[in-house]
Amino acid sequence: MADDTIYMFEKEDPPRIKEEYSTLTIKIQPHDPNVRMSEQVKKGASLKMPMPLVEKLEGPFDENDKLVEELEIGKTYIYKATKFKESTFTPIKHIWFAEQLDDGKITDLEYKKGKNPYLDDKGVVCFKYTTKECEKVRIYAYVANPIEKVSVECKVIAKKVVAFFIGGAADKESYYGQSATKIIEEEVKENFIDIISSNKLTDFYEDVYLGYNEVRGKEDIDNHVLSKITDKDNTAVYIIGHSLGGWNGAHLSQILTDKGYNVDLLITLDPVGKQKDVTLISDIYWTTPKPKTNYWINISTYPENEQMDDIIADIGGQWKPKVGPQINDKCVCHHGSAGFMFDKPLKDTNISASDMLLHQIKLYLSK
């Protein structure tokens, strides 16, 4: 054709229709330098020809190239456009990918030149997709208009973690004249929330502050614990207990594990409950705990100069398990220093119980 001819390619877009064979429009108009190009195109002749069409979309595949049936929020998967109608066009230059969250609007996905979409080592057109918060997602691959025939829908599962912070005597409520101290809430739980926030994990994390007496017996456990774990199969449980809360929390780890819950980590901060006298006046289990958990950290106190809280712990009977914990640490501090125990470096390491809790949560969410 002559050099003064204009070519303009248009992808017919709105309204999007569910048809299996779309067209590419070519408008041709001899060049006139005195007329705006947009006006020339409007006046030009039109020729319609077949567009290359994606016939098959496969996925999602995980990082090991394994086909999965459910997606996890925040994880990245790969979709593959694997079959096309015969065309002279190079597929990767013309393929688009779109998402539909739940039953909402179909939206084109963001393209990153050279990264998405891309060709794998077998020459297959691929797209990396990171799952957003929703109940289900449908991914489309298309050239002109997305159609359900060339899409994949998957259920989305949201991994969650629930941390139970269990206080000792006179922590959440008064105890025989001793007013509530809120030690486990203010020195442990609240500080850990800041760590969760700074690591951008708040969407996956929930915590519950309980008194030691709220986790003993079926009714209490049903009301205060099981009611907080709404998705048993996709939730990891973390138990952090201080004093009598450590004793009852250790029992709780066994109870939950026996019920099929995933107790990923137990942290007992100077647990108390061995003396029989304390069982007569406190709502704790009479038998010595037999924790069941993937990992157990125990910290016992050995103060240089005893204070009233240390004397009370002695009366209640400090529980210093010799076998069971993966980490069994000693702390030269007072019984009431739960925040210090939680944050101090553990023996032979540069990490704290708080660091270990964060590590276990990240590890679970990344699996």
Coordinates of N, CA, C and O in Angstrom, one line a residue, residues 222-328:
D222 N -15.6 -24.4 75.6 CA -16.5 -24.2 74.5 C -16.8 -22.7 74.3 O -16.8 -22.2 73.2
N223 N -17.1 -22.0 75.4 CA -17.5 -20.6 75.3 C -16.3 -19.7 75.0 O -16.4 -18.7 74.2
H224 N -15.1 -19.9 75.6 CA -14.0 -19.0 75.5 C -12.9 -19.3 74.5 O -12.1 -18.5 74.2
V225 N -12.9 -20.6 74.1 CA -11.8 -21.1 73.3 C -12.3 -21.6 71.9 O -12.0 -21.0 70.9
L226 N -13.1 -22.6 72.0 CA -13.6 -23.2 70.7 C -14.4 -22.2 69.9 O -14.4 -22.3 68.6
S227 N -15.2 -21.4 70.5 CA -16.0 -20.4 69.8 C -15.1 -19.4 69.0 O -15.6 -18.8 68.1
K228 N -13.8 -19.3 69.4 CA -12.9 -18.4 68.7 C -12.2 -19.0 67.5 O -11.6 -18.3 66.7
I229 N -12.3 -20.3 67.4 CA -11.7 -21.1 66.3 C -12.7 -21.5 65.3 O -13.3 -22.6 65.4
T230 N -13.0 -20.6 64.4 CA -14.2 -20.8 63.5 C -13.9 -21.8 62.3 O -14.8 -22.4 61.7
D231 N -12.6 -21.9 62.0 CA -12.2 -22.8 60.9 C -11.1 -23.8 61.4 O -9.9 -23.5 61.3
K232 N -11.5 -24.9 62.0 CA -10.6 -25.8 62.6 C -9.5 -26.3 61.7 O -8.3 -26.3 62.1
D233 N -9.8 -26.6 60.5 CA -8.8 -27.1 59.6 C -7.8 -26.1 59.1 O -6.7 -26.6 58.7
N234 N -8.1 -24.9 59.1 CA -7.2 -23.9 58.6 C -6.7 -22.8 59.6 O -6.3 -21.7 59.3
T235 N -6.7 -23.2 60.9 CA -6.3 -22.4 62.0 C -5.3 -23.0 62.9 O -5.4 -24.2 63.3
A236 N -4.2 -22.3 63.2 CA -3.2 -22.7 64.1 C -3.4 -22.0 65.4 O -3.8 -20.8 65.5
V237 N -3.2 -22.7 66.5 CA -3.5 -22.2 67.9 C -2.2 -22.0 68.6 O -1.3 -22.9 68.5
Y238 N -2.1 -20.9 69.3 CA -0.9 -20.6 70.1 C -1.4 -20.2 71.5 O -2.3 -19.4 71.7
I239 N -0.7 -20.8 72.5 CA -1.1 -20.6 73.9 C 0.0 -20.0 74.7 O 1.1 -20.6 74.7
I240 N -0.2 -18.9 75.3 CA 0.8 -18.2 76.1 C 0.2 -18.1 77.5 O -0.8 -17.3 77.7
G241 N 0.7 -18.8 78.5 CA 0.1 -18.8 79.8 C 1.1 -18.4 80.9 O 2.3 -18.8 80.8
H242 N 0.7 -17.6 81.8 CA 1.6 -17.2 82.9 C 1.0 -17.7 84.3 O -0.2 -17.6 84.5
S243 N 1.9 -18.2 85.1 CA 1.5 -18.6 86.5 C 0.4 -19.7 86.4 O 0.6 -20.7 85.7
L244 N -0.7 -19.5 87.1 CA -1.8 -20.5 87.0 C -2.3 -20.6 85.6 O -2.8 -21.7 85.2
G245 N -2.2 -19.6 84.8 CA -2.5 -19.6 83.4 C -1.6 -20.5 82.6 O -2.0 -21.1 81.6
G246 N -0.4 -20.6 83.0 CA 0.6 -21.6 82.3 C 0.2 -23.0 82.6 O 0.2 -23.9 81.7
W247 N -0.2 -23.3 83.9 CA -0.7 -24.6 84.3 C -1.9 -25.0 83.5 O -2.0 -26.1 82.9
N248 N -2.9 -24.2 83.5 CA -4.2 -24.5 82.8 C -4.0 -24.5 81.3 O -4.6 -25.2 80.6
G249 N -3.1 -23.5 80.9 CA -2.8 -23.5 79.4 C -2.2 -24.7 78.9 O -2.4 -25.2 77.8
A250 N -1.3 -25.3 79.7 CA -0.7 -26.6 79.3 C -1.7 -27.7 79.2 O -1.7 -28.5 78.3
H251 N -2.6 -27.7 80.1 CA -3.7 -28.7 80.0 C -4.6 -28.4 78.8 O -5.0 -29.4 78.1
L252 N -4.8 -27.2 78.5 CA -5.6 -26.8 77.3 C -4.9 -27.3 76.0 O -5.6 -27.7 75.1
S253 N -3.6 -27.3 76.0 CA -2.9 -27.7 74.8 C -3.2 -29.2 74.5 O -3.4 -29.6 73.4
Q254 N -3.3 -30.0 75.6 CA -3.6 -31.4 75.4 C -5.1 -31.6 75.0 O -5.4 -32.4 74.1
I255 N -6.0 -30.9 75.6 CA -7.4 -31.0 75.3 C -7.7 -30.7 73.8 O -8.4 -31.4 73.1
L256 N -7.1 -29.5 73.4 CA -7.3 -29.1 72.0 C -6.7 -30.1 71.0 O -7.3 -30.4 70.0
T257 N -5.5 -30.5 71.3 CA -4.8 -31.5 70.4 C -5.6 -32.8 70.3 O -5.8 -33.3 69.2
D258 N -6.1 -33.2 71.4 CA -6.9 -34.5 71.4 C -8.2 -34.3 70.6 O -8.8 -35.3 70.1
K259 N -8.7 -33.1 70.5 CA -9.9 -32.8 69.7 C -9.6 -32.5 68.3 O -10.5 -32.3 67.5
G260 N -8.3 -32.6 67.9 CA -8.0 -32.5 66.5 C -7.5 -31.1 66.0 O -7.4 -30.8 64.9
Y261 N -7.4 -30.2 67.0 CA -6.9 -28.8 66.7 C -5.4 -28.8 66.6 O -4.7 -29.6 67.2
N262 N -4.9 -27.8 65.8 CA -3.5 -27.7 65.6 C -2.9 -26.7 66.6 O -2.9 -25.5 66.4
V263 N -2.4 -27.2 67.7 CA -1.7 -26.4 68.7 C -0.2 -26.3 68.3 O 0.6 -27.2 68.5
D264 N 0.1 -25.2 67.7 CA 1.5 -25.0 67.0 C 2.6 -24.7 68.1 O 3.7 -25.1 67.9
L265 N 2.2 -23.9 69.1 CA 3.2 -23.5 70.1 C 2.6 -23.2 71.4 O 1.5 -22.6 71.5
L266 N 3.2 -23.7 72.5 CA 2.8 -23.5 73.8 C 4.0 -22.7 74.5 O 5.1 -23.2 74.5
I267 N 3.7 -21.6 75.2 CA 4.7 -20.9 76.0 C 4.2 -20.8 77.4 O 3.1 -20.2 77.6
T268 N 4.9 -21.4 78.3 CA 4.5 -21.3 79.7 C 5.5 -20.4 80.5 O 6.7 -20.7 80.5
L269 N 5.0 -19.3 81.0 CA 5.9 -18.4 81.7 C 5.7 -18.6 83.2 O 4.7 -18.3 83.8
D270 N 6.7 -19.2 83.8 CA 6.8 -19.6 85.3 C 5.4 -20.2 85.7 O 4.7 -19.6 86.6
P271 N 5.1 -21.3 85.2 CA 3.8 -21.9 85.5 C 3.7 -22.4 87.0 O 4.7 -22.8 87.5
V272 N 2.5 -22.2 87.6 CA 2.3 -22.5 89.0 C 1.1 -23.4 89.1 O 0.1 -23.2 88.4
G273 N 1.1 -24.4 90.1 CA -0.1 -25.2 90.3 C 0.2 -26.5 91.0 O -0.7 -27.3 91.2
K274 N 1.4 -26.7 91.4 CA 1.8 -28.1 91.9 C 1.3 -28.3 93.3 O 1.0 -29.5 93.7
Q275 N 1.2 -27.3 94.1 CA 0.8 -27.5 95.5 C -0.7 -27.8 95.6 O -1.5 -27.0 95.0
K276 N -1.1 -28.8 96.3 CA -2.5 -29.2 96.4 C -3.3 -28.1 97.0 O -4.5 -28.0 96.7
D277 N -2.8 -27.4 97.9 CA -3.6 -26.3 98.6 C -4.1 -25.3 97.6 O -5.3 -24.9 97.8
V278 N -3.3 -25.0 96.6 CA -3.8 -24.0 95.7 C -5.0 -24.5 94.8 O -5.8 -23.7 94.4
T279 N -5.1 -25.8 94.6 CA -6.2 -26.4 93.9 C -7.5 -26.3 94.6 O -8.6 -26.3 94.0
L280 N -7.4 -26.2 95.9 CA -8.6 -26.1 96.8 C -9.2 -24.7 96.7 O -10.4 -24.5 96.9
I281 N -8.4 -23.7 96.4 CA -8.9 -22.3 96.4 C -8.9 -21.7 95.0 O -9.4 -20.5 94.8
S282 N -8.4 -22.4 94.0 CA -8.3 -21.9 92.6 C -8.9 -22.9 91.6 O -8.8 -24.1 91.8
D283 N -9.4 -22.3 90.6 CA -10.1 -23.2 89.5 C -9.1 -23.7 88.5 O -9.0 -23.3 87.4
I284 N -8.2 -24.6 89.0 CA -7.2 -25.2 88.1 C -7.3 -26.7 88.2 O -8.0 -27.3 89.0
Y285 N -6.7 -27.3 87.2 CA -6.7 -28.8 87.1 C -5.8 -29.4 88.2 O -4.8 -28.9 88.6
W286 N -6.3 -30.5 88.8 CA -5.6 -31.1 89.9 C -4.4 -31.9 89.5 O -3.4 -32.0 90.2
T287 N -4.4 -32.5 88.3 CA -3.3 -33.3 87.8 C -2.2 -32.5 87.1 O -2.5 -31.4 86.6
T288 N -1.0 -33.0 87.1 CA 0.1 -32.3 86.4 C -0.2 -32.4 84.9 O -0.5 -33.4 84.3
P289 N 0.0 -31.3 84.2 CA -0.3 -31.2 82.8 C 0.6 -32.2 82.0 O 1.8 -32.4 82.3
K290 N 0.1 -32.6 80.8 CA 0.9 -33.4 79.9 C 0.7 -32.7 78.5 O -0.2 -33.2 77.7
P291 N 1.4 -31.6 78.3 CA 1.2 -30.8 77.1 C 1.3 -31.6 75.8 O 2.1 -32.5 75.7
K292 N 0.5 -31.2 74.8 CA 0.6 -31.7 73.5 C 0.6 -30.5 72.5 O -0.4 -29.8 72.4
T293 N 1.7 -30.3 71.9 CA 1.9 -29.2 71.0 C 3.1 -29.5 70.1 O 3.9 -30.3 70.4
N294 N 3.1 -28.8 69.0 CA 4.3 -28.9 68.0 C 5.6 -28.4 68.7 O 6.6 -29.0 68.4
Y295 N 5.5 -27.4 69.5 CA 6.7 -26.8 70.1 C 6.3 -26.2 71.5 O 5.2 -25.6 71.6
W296 N 7.2 -26.4 72.4 CA 6.9 -25.9 73.8 C 8.1 -25.2 74.4 O 9.2 -25.7 74.4
I297 N 7.9 -24.0 74.8 CA 8.9 -23.2 75.5 C 8.5 -23.0 76.9 O 7.4 -22.4 77.2
N298 N 9.3 -23.3 77.9 CA 9.0 -23.1 79.3 C 10.1 -22.2 79.9 O 11.3 -22.4 79.6
I299 N 9.7 -21.2 80.7 CA 10.6 -20.3 81.3 C 10.3 -20.3 82.8 O 9.1 -20.0 83.2
S300 N 11.2 -20.7 83.7 CA 11.1 -20.7 85.1 C 11.9 -19.5 85.7 O 13.0 -19.2 85.2
T301 N 11.4 -19.0 86.8 CA 12.1 -17.8 87.5 C 12.9 -18.3 88.7 O 12.5 -19.2 89.4
Y302 N 14.0 -17.6 88.8 CA 14.9 -17.8 90.0 C 15.4 -16.5 90.5 O 16.5 -16.0 90.2
P303 N 14.5 -15.8 91.2 CA 14.9 -14.4 91.7 C 16.0 -14.4 92.7 O 16.1 -15.3 93.5
E304 N 16.8 -13.4 92.6 CA 17.9 -13.2 93.6 C 17.3 -12.8 95.0 O 17.8 -13.3 96.0
N305 N 16.4 -11.9 95.0 CA 15.7 -11.5 96.2 C 14.2 -11.6 96.0 O 13.6 -10.9 95.2
E306 N 13.6 -12.5 96.8 CA 12.2 -12.7 96.6 C 11.3 -11.5 97.0 O 11.6 -10.9 98.0
Q307 N 10.3 -11.3 96.2 CA 9.3 -10.3 96.5 C 8.0 -11.0 96.8 O 7.9 -12.3 96.7
M308 N 6.9 -10.3 97.0 CA 5.7 -10.9 97.4 C 5.1 -11.8 96.3 O 4.6 -12.9 96.6
D309 N 5.3 -11.4 95.0 CA 4.8 -12.3 94.0 C 5.6 -13.6 93.9 O 5.0 -14.6 93.5
D310 N 6.9 -13.6 94.3 CA 7.6 -14.8 94.3 C 7.2 -15.7 95.4 O 7.1 -17.0 95.2
I311 N 6.9 -15.1 96.5 CA 6.4 -15.9 97.7 C 5.1 -16.6 97.4 O 4.9 -17.8 97.7
I312 N 4.2 -15.8 96.7 CA 2.9 -16.4 96.3 C 3.1 -17.5 95.3 O 2.4 -18.6 95.4
A313 N 4.1 -17.4 94.4 CA 4.3 -18.5 93.4 C 4.9 -19.7 94.2 O 4.5 -20.8 93.8
D314 N 5.7 -19.5 95.2 CA 6.2 -20.6 95.9 C 5.1 -21.4 96.7 O 5.0 -22.6 96.7
I315 N 4.2 -20.6 97.2 CA 3.0 -21.2 97.9 C 2.2 -22.0 97.0 O 1.7 -23.1 97.3
G316 N 2.0 -21.5 95.7 CA 1.2 -22.1 94.7 C 1.9 -23.4 94.2 O 1.2 -24.2 93.6
G317 N 3.2 -23.4 94.2 CA 4.0 -24.5 93.7 C 4.4 -24.3 92.3 O 3.6 -24.7 91.4
Q318 N 5.6 -23.7 92.1 CA 6.1 -23.6 90.7 C 6.3 -24.9 90.1 O 6.8 -25.9 90.7
W319 N 5.8 -25.0 88.8 CA 6.0 -26.2 88.1 C 7.2 -26.1 87.2 O 7.2 -25.2 86.2
K320 N 8.2 -26.8 87.4 CA 9.5 -26.7 86.6 C 9.7 -28.1 85.9 O 10.5 -28.9 86.4
P321 N 9.0 -28.3 84.8 CA 9.2 -29.6 84.1 C 10.6 -29.8 83.6 O 11.2 -29.0 83.1
K322 N 11.1 -31.1 83.9 CA 12.4 -31.4 83.5 C 12.5 -32.0 82.1 O 13.5 -31.9 81.4
V323 N 11.4 -32.6 81.6 CA 11.4 -33.1 80.3 C 10.1 -32.6 79.6 O 9.1 -32.3 80.2
G324 N 10.2 -32.5 78.3 CA 9.0 -32.1 77.5 C 9.3 -30.9 76.7 O 9.1 -30.9 75.4
P325 N 9.6 -29.7 77.3 CA 9.9 -28.5 76.5 C 11.1 -28.6 75.6 O 12.1 -29.2 76.0
Q326 N 10.9 -28.1 74.3 CA 12.1 -28.0 73.4 C 13.1 -27.0 74.0 O 14.3 -27.2 73.8
I327 N 12.5 -26.0 74.6 CA 13.4 -25.0 75.3 C 12.9 -24.9 76.7 O 11.7 -24.5 77.0
N328 N 13.8 -25.1 77.6 CA 13.5 -25.1 79.1 C 14.4 -24.1 79.7 O 15.6 -24.4 80.0

